[in-house]
Coordinates of C-alpha atoms and ligand atoms in Angstrom, one line a residue:
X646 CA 0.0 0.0 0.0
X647 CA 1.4 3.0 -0.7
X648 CA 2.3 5.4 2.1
X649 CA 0.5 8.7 2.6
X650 CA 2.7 12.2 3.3
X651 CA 0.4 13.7 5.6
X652 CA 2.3 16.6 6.3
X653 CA 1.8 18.0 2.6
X654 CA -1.4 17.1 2.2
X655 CA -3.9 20.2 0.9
X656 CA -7.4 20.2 0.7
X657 CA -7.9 18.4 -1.8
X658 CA -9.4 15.1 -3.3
X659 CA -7.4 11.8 -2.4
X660 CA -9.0 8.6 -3.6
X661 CA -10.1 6.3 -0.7
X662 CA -11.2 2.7 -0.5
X663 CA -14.8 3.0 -0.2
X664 CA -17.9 5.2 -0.5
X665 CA -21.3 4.6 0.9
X666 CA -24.3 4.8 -1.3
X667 CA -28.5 4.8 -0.5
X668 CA -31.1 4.9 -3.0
X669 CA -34.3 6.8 -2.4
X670 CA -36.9 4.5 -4.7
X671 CA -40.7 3.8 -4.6
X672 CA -41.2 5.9 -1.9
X673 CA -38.3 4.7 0.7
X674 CA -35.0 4.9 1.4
X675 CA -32.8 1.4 0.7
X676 CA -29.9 -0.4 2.1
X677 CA -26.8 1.4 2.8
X678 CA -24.4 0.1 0.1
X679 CA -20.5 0.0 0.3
X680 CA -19.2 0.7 -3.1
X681 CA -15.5 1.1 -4.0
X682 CA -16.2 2.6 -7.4
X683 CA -15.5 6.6 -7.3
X684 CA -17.7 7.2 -10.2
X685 CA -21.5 6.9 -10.5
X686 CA -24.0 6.2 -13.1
X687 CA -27.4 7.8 -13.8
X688 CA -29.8 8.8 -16.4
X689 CA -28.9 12.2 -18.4
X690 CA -32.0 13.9 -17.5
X691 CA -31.6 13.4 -14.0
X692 CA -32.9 16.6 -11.8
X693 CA -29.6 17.3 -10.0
X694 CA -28.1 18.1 -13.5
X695 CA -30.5 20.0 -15.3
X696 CA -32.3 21.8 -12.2
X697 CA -30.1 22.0 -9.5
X698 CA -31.5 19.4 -7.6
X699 CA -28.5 18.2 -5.2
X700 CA -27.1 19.7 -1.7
X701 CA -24.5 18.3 0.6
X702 CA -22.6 19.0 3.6
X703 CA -18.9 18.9 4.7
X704 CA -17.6 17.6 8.1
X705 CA -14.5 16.2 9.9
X706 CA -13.0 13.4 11.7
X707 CA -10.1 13.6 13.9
X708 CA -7.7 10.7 15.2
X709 CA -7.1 12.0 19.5
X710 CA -3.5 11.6 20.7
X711 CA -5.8 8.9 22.7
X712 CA -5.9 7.0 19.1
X713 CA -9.9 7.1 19.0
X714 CA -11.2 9.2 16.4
X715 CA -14.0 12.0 16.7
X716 CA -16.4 13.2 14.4
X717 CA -17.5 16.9 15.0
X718 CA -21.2 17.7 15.1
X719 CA -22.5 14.9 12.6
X720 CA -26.1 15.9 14.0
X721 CA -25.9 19.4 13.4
X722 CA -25.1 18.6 9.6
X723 CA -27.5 15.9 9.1
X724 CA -30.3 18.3 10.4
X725 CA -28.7 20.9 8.3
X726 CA -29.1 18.5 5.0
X727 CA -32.8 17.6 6.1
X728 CA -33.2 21.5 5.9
X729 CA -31.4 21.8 2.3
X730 CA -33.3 18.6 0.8
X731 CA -36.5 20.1 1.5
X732 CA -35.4 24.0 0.2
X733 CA -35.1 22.8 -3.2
X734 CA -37.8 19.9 -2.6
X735 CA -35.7 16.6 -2.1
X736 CA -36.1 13.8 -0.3
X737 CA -34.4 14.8 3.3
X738 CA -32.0 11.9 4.3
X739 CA -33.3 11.0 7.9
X740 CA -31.0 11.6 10.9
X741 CA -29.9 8.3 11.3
X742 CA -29.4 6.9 8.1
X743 CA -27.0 10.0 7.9
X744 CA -25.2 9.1 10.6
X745 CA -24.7 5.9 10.1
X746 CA -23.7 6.3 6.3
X747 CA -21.0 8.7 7.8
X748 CA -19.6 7.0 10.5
X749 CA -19.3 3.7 8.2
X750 CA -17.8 5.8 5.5
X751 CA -15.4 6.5 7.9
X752 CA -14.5 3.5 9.7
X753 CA -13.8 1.5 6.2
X754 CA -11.4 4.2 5.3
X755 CA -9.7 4.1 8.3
X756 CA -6.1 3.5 7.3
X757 CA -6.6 7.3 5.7
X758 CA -7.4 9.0 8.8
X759 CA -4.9 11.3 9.5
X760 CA -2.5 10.9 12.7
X761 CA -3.0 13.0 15.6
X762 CA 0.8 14.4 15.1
X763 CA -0.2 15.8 11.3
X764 CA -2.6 18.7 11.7
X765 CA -4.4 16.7 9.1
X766 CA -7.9 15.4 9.2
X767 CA -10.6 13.3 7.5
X768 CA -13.2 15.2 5.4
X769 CA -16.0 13.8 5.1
X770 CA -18.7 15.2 1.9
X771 CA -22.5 13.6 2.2
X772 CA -23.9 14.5 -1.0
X773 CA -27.4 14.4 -2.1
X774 CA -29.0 13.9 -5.9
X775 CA -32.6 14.0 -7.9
X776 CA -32.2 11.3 -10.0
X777 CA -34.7 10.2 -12.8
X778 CA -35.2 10.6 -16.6
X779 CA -37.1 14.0 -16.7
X780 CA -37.1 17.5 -18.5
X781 CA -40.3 19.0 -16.9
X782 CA -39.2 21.3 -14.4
X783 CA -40.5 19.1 -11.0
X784 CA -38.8 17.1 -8.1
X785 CA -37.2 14.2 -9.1
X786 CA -38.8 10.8 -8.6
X787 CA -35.9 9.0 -7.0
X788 CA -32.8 10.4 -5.1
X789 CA -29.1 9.1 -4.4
X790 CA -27.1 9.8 -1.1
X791 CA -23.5 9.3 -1.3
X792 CA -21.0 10.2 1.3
X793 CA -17.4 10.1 0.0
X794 CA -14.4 10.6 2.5
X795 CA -10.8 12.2 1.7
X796 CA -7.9 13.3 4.1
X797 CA -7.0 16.9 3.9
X798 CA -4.4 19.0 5.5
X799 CA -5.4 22.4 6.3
X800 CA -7.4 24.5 4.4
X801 CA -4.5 27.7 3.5
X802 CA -1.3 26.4 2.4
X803 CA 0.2 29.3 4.1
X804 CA -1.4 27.9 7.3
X805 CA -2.9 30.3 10.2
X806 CA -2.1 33.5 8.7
X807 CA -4.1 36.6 7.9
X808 CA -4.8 37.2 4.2
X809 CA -7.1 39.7 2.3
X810 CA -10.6 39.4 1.3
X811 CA -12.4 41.7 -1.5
X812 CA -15.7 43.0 -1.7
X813 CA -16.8 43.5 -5.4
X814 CA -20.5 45.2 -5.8
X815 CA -21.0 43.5 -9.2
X816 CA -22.1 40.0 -8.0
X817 CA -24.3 38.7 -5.9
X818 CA -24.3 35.0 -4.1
X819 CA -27.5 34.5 -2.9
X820 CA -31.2 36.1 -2.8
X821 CA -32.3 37.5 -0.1
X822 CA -35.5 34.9 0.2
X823 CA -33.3 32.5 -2.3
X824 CA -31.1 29.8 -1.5
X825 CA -28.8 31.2 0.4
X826 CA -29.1 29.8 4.2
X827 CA -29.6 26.2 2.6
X828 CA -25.9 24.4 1.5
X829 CA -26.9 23.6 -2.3
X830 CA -24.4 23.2 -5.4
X831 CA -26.4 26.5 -7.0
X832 CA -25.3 28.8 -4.6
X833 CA -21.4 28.2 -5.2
X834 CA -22.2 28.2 -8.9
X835 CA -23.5 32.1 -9.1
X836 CA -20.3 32.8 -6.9
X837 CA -18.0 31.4 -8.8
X838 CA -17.4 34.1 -11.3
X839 CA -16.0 36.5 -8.2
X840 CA -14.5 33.6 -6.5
X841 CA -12.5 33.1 -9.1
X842 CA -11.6 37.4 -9.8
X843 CA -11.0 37.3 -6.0
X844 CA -8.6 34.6 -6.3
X845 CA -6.5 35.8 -9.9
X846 CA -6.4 39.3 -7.8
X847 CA -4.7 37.6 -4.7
X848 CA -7.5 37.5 -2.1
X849 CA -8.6 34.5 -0.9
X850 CA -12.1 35.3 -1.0
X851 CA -14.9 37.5 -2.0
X852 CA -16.9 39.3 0.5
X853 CA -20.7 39.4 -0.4
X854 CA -22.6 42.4 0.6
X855 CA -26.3 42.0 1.1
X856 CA -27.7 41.8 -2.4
X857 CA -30.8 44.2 -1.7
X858 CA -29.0 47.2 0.0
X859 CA -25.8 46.1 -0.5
X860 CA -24.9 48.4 2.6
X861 CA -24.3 45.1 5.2
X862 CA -21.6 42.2 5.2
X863 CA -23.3 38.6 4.6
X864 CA -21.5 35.7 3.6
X865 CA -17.3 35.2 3.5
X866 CA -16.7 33.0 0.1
X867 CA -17.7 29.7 1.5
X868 CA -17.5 30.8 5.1
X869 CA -19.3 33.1 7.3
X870 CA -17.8 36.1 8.6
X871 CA -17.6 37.6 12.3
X872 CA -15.6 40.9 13.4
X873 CA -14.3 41.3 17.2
X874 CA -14.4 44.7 18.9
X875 CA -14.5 45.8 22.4
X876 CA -14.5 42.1 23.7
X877 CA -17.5 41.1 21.5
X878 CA -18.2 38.8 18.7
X879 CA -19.9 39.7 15.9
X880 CA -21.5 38.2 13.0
X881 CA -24.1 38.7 10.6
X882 CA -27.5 38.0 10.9
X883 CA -29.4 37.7 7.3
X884 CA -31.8 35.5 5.2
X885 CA -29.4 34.6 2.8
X886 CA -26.5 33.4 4.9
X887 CA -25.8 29.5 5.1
X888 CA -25.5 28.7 8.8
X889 CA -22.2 27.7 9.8
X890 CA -21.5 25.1 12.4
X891 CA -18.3 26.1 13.1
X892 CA -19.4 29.8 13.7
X893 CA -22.1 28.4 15.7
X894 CA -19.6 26.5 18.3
X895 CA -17.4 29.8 17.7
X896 CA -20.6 32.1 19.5
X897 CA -20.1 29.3 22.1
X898 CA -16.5 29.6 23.2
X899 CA -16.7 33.1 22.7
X900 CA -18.9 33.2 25.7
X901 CA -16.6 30.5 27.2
X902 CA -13.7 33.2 27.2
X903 CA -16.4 35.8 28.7
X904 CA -16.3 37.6 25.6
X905 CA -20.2 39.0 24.2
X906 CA -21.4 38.0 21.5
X907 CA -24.0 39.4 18.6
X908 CA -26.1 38.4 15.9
X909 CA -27.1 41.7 13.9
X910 CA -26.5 43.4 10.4
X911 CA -23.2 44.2 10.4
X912 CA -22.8 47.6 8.3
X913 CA -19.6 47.6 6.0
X914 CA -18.7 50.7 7.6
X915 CA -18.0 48.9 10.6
X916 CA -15.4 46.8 9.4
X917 CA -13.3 50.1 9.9
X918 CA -13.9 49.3 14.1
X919 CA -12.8 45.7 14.3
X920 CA -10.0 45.2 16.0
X921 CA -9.7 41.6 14.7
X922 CA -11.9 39.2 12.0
X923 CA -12.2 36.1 10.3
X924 CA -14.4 33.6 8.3
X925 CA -15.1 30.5 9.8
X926 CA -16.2 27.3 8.3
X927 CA -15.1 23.5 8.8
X928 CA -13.0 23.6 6.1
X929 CA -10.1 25.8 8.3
X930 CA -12.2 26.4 10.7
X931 CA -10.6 30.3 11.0
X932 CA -9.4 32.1 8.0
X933 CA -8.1 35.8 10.0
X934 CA -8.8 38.4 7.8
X935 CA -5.7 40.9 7.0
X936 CA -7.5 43.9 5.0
X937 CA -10.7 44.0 2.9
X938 CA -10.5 45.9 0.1
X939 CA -13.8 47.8 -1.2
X940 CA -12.1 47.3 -5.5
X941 CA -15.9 49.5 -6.3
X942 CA -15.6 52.4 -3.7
X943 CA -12.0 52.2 -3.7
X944 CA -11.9 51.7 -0.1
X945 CA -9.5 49.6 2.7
X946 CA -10.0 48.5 5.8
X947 CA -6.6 46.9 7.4
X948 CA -8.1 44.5 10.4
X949 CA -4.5 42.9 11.3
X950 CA -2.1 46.0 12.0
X951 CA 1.0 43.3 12.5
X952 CA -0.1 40.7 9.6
X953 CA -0.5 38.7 12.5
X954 CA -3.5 36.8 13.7
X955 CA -5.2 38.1 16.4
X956 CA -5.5 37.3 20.2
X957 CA -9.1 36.3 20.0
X958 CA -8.8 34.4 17.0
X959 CA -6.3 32.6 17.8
X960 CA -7.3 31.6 21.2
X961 CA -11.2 30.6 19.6
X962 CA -9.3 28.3 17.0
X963 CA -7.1 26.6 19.3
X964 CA -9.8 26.1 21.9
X965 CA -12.0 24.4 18.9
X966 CA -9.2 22.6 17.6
X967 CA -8.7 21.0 21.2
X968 CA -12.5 19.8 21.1
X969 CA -12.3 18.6 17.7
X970 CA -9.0 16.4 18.6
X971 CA -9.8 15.4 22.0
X972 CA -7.1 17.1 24.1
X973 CA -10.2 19.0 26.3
X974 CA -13.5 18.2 27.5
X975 CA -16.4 18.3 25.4
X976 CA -18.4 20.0 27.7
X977 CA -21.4 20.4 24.9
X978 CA -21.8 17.0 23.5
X979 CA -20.1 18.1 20.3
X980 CA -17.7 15.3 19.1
X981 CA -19.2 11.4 18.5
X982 CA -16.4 8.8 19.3
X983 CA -16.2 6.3 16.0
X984 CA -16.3 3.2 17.7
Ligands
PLP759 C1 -20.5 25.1 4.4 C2 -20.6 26.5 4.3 C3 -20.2 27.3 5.4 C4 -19.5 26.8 6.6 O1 -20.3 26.0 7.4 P1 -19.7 25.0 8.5 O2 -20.8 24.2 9.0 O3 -19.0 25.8 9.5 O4 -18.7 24.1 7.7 C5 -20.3 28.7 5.3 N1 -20.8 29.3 4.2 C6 -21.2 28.5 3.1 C7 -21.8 29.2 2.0 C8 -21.1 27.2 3.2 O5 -21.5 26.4 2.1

């Protein structure tokens, strides 16, 4: 077998030894399936490719210095898949048949689990499709679910490091009653056109502003976005942000460290207060923001005065980081030991 260097893994895809598969057909959901294929067959009119029928959801599991290994939050993303299935009218995968599909995808692809030593981890990607041979614009008949694991390092090759983010008023990501809190294919698809100007420019990502004002900060690239000032935590509230588990457990330790935290519009003319920001998301769990540049209004705010990250930020990741590894507590019932 050959031999994994975990140390230079990115976040990328690495072929495994198995996926896990489920049919949704006549009305019920089948056996889990273990297949070692890494492609997939189905009918070209399938709903998932023609109308955007398909959502899924990204977690991690982590091998403990204790050699056990912990999944973060599995139910917080399988109820977060119920609630993308049904935005765009799928067949929700049930709590337990999502857990279970993970946590078996997992433990048959355990030889690629990261060691605790590496700073790597197991992604994990649950995926859900409309299936069927159809052109009529209406759910699809029968649905696939498919979870997929890969080992990744961390998420910014340049590792815990403030970079720059750009706000650019020509694009929009989401609606504000569309898509946008629910975690489906489409929404990446309208943002990939100033994804990819953010990236050829040098930022790492492209900060949306709401799409009907465009006056307040919503979502962070594929990440959510919070500010710290005056020992509070900040992040947006709006109707077209995907909720973020890892900003979520972020709220929490914030209060853990006595800090306050809010959930409000966050004006882009406050980004000029923050003494400190990121965007969070399971991917690297803290991106720290170094400047956002306004490339529009001709405008910069410099959050990181050092190019270092800040106090706060730092402190949040490694306390999550600790959770998600096992070297703390989990005071909240947040990690499920693969047994
Ligand atoms: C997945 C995702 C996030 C991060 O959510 P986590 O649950 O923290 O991984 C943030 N924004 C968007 C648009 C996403 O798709």
């Amino acid at each position: 077998m050959e031999q994994l260097d975990w140390s230079s893994l990115g976040f990328g895809y690495h072929k495994t030894d198995y996926n896990v598969r489920c049919y949704y057909r006549d009305g019920k959901w089948g056996e889990l399936e273990v297949s070692s294929e890494e492609t997939i067959t189905m009918h070209m009119g399938a709903t998932c490719l023609h109308y955007g029928q398909e959502a899924f959801e990204g977690l991690k599991a982590f091998k403990g210095k204790d050699g056990k290994v912990r999944i973060f939050r599995i139910d917080e993303n399988a109820k977060r898949m119920i609630r993308s299935a049904e935005g765009v009218v799928m067949q929700p995968v049930p709590q337990k048949l999502f857990e279970e599909a993970c946590i078996k995808a997992v433990k048959l692809n355990e030889r690629f689990i990261p060691p605790y030593e590496s700073g790597a981890s197991l992604y994990i990607r649950p995926l859900l499709l409309g299936l069927g041979a159809q052109v009529g614009v209406k759910p699809a008949p029968e649905y696939l679910f498919i979870v997929f694991v890969t080992p990744v390092g961390p998420y910014f090759k340049e590792g815990f490091k403030p970079t720059p983010m750009a706000i650019m008023r020509g694009y929009d990501r989401a609606a504000p009653l569309g898509t946008g809190t629910i975690k489906v294919g489409g929404n990446y698809a309208a943002g990939m056109i100033p994804t990819v100007l953010a990236h050829d420019k040098g930022y790492s990502a492209c900060l949306f502003l709401d799409a009907k004002e465009k006056k307040y900060i919503d979502e962070c690239g594929p990440a959510n976005f919070f500010g710290i000032k005056n020992n509070t935590y900040i992040t947006p509230e709006s109707t077209s942000i995907l909720p973020s588990i890892t900003n979520k457990s972020l709220m929490q330790l914030a209060k853990d460290m006595g800090m306050n935290v809010e959930r409000r519009h966050v004006p882009e003319s406050e980004l000029a207060e923050f003494e400190e920001a990121g965007a969070c998301g399971t991917a690297a769990v803290i991106s720290p923001i170094l400047r956002i540049d306004d490339l529009d209004e001709n405008k910069t705010y410099q959050i990181s005065k050092d190019g270092k990250p800040g106090k706060r930020c730092e402190e949040l990741y490694n306390r999550l980081r600790a959770i998600q590894y096992g070297d703390v507590e989990d005071p909240y019932g947040w990690v499920t030991i693969v047994e």
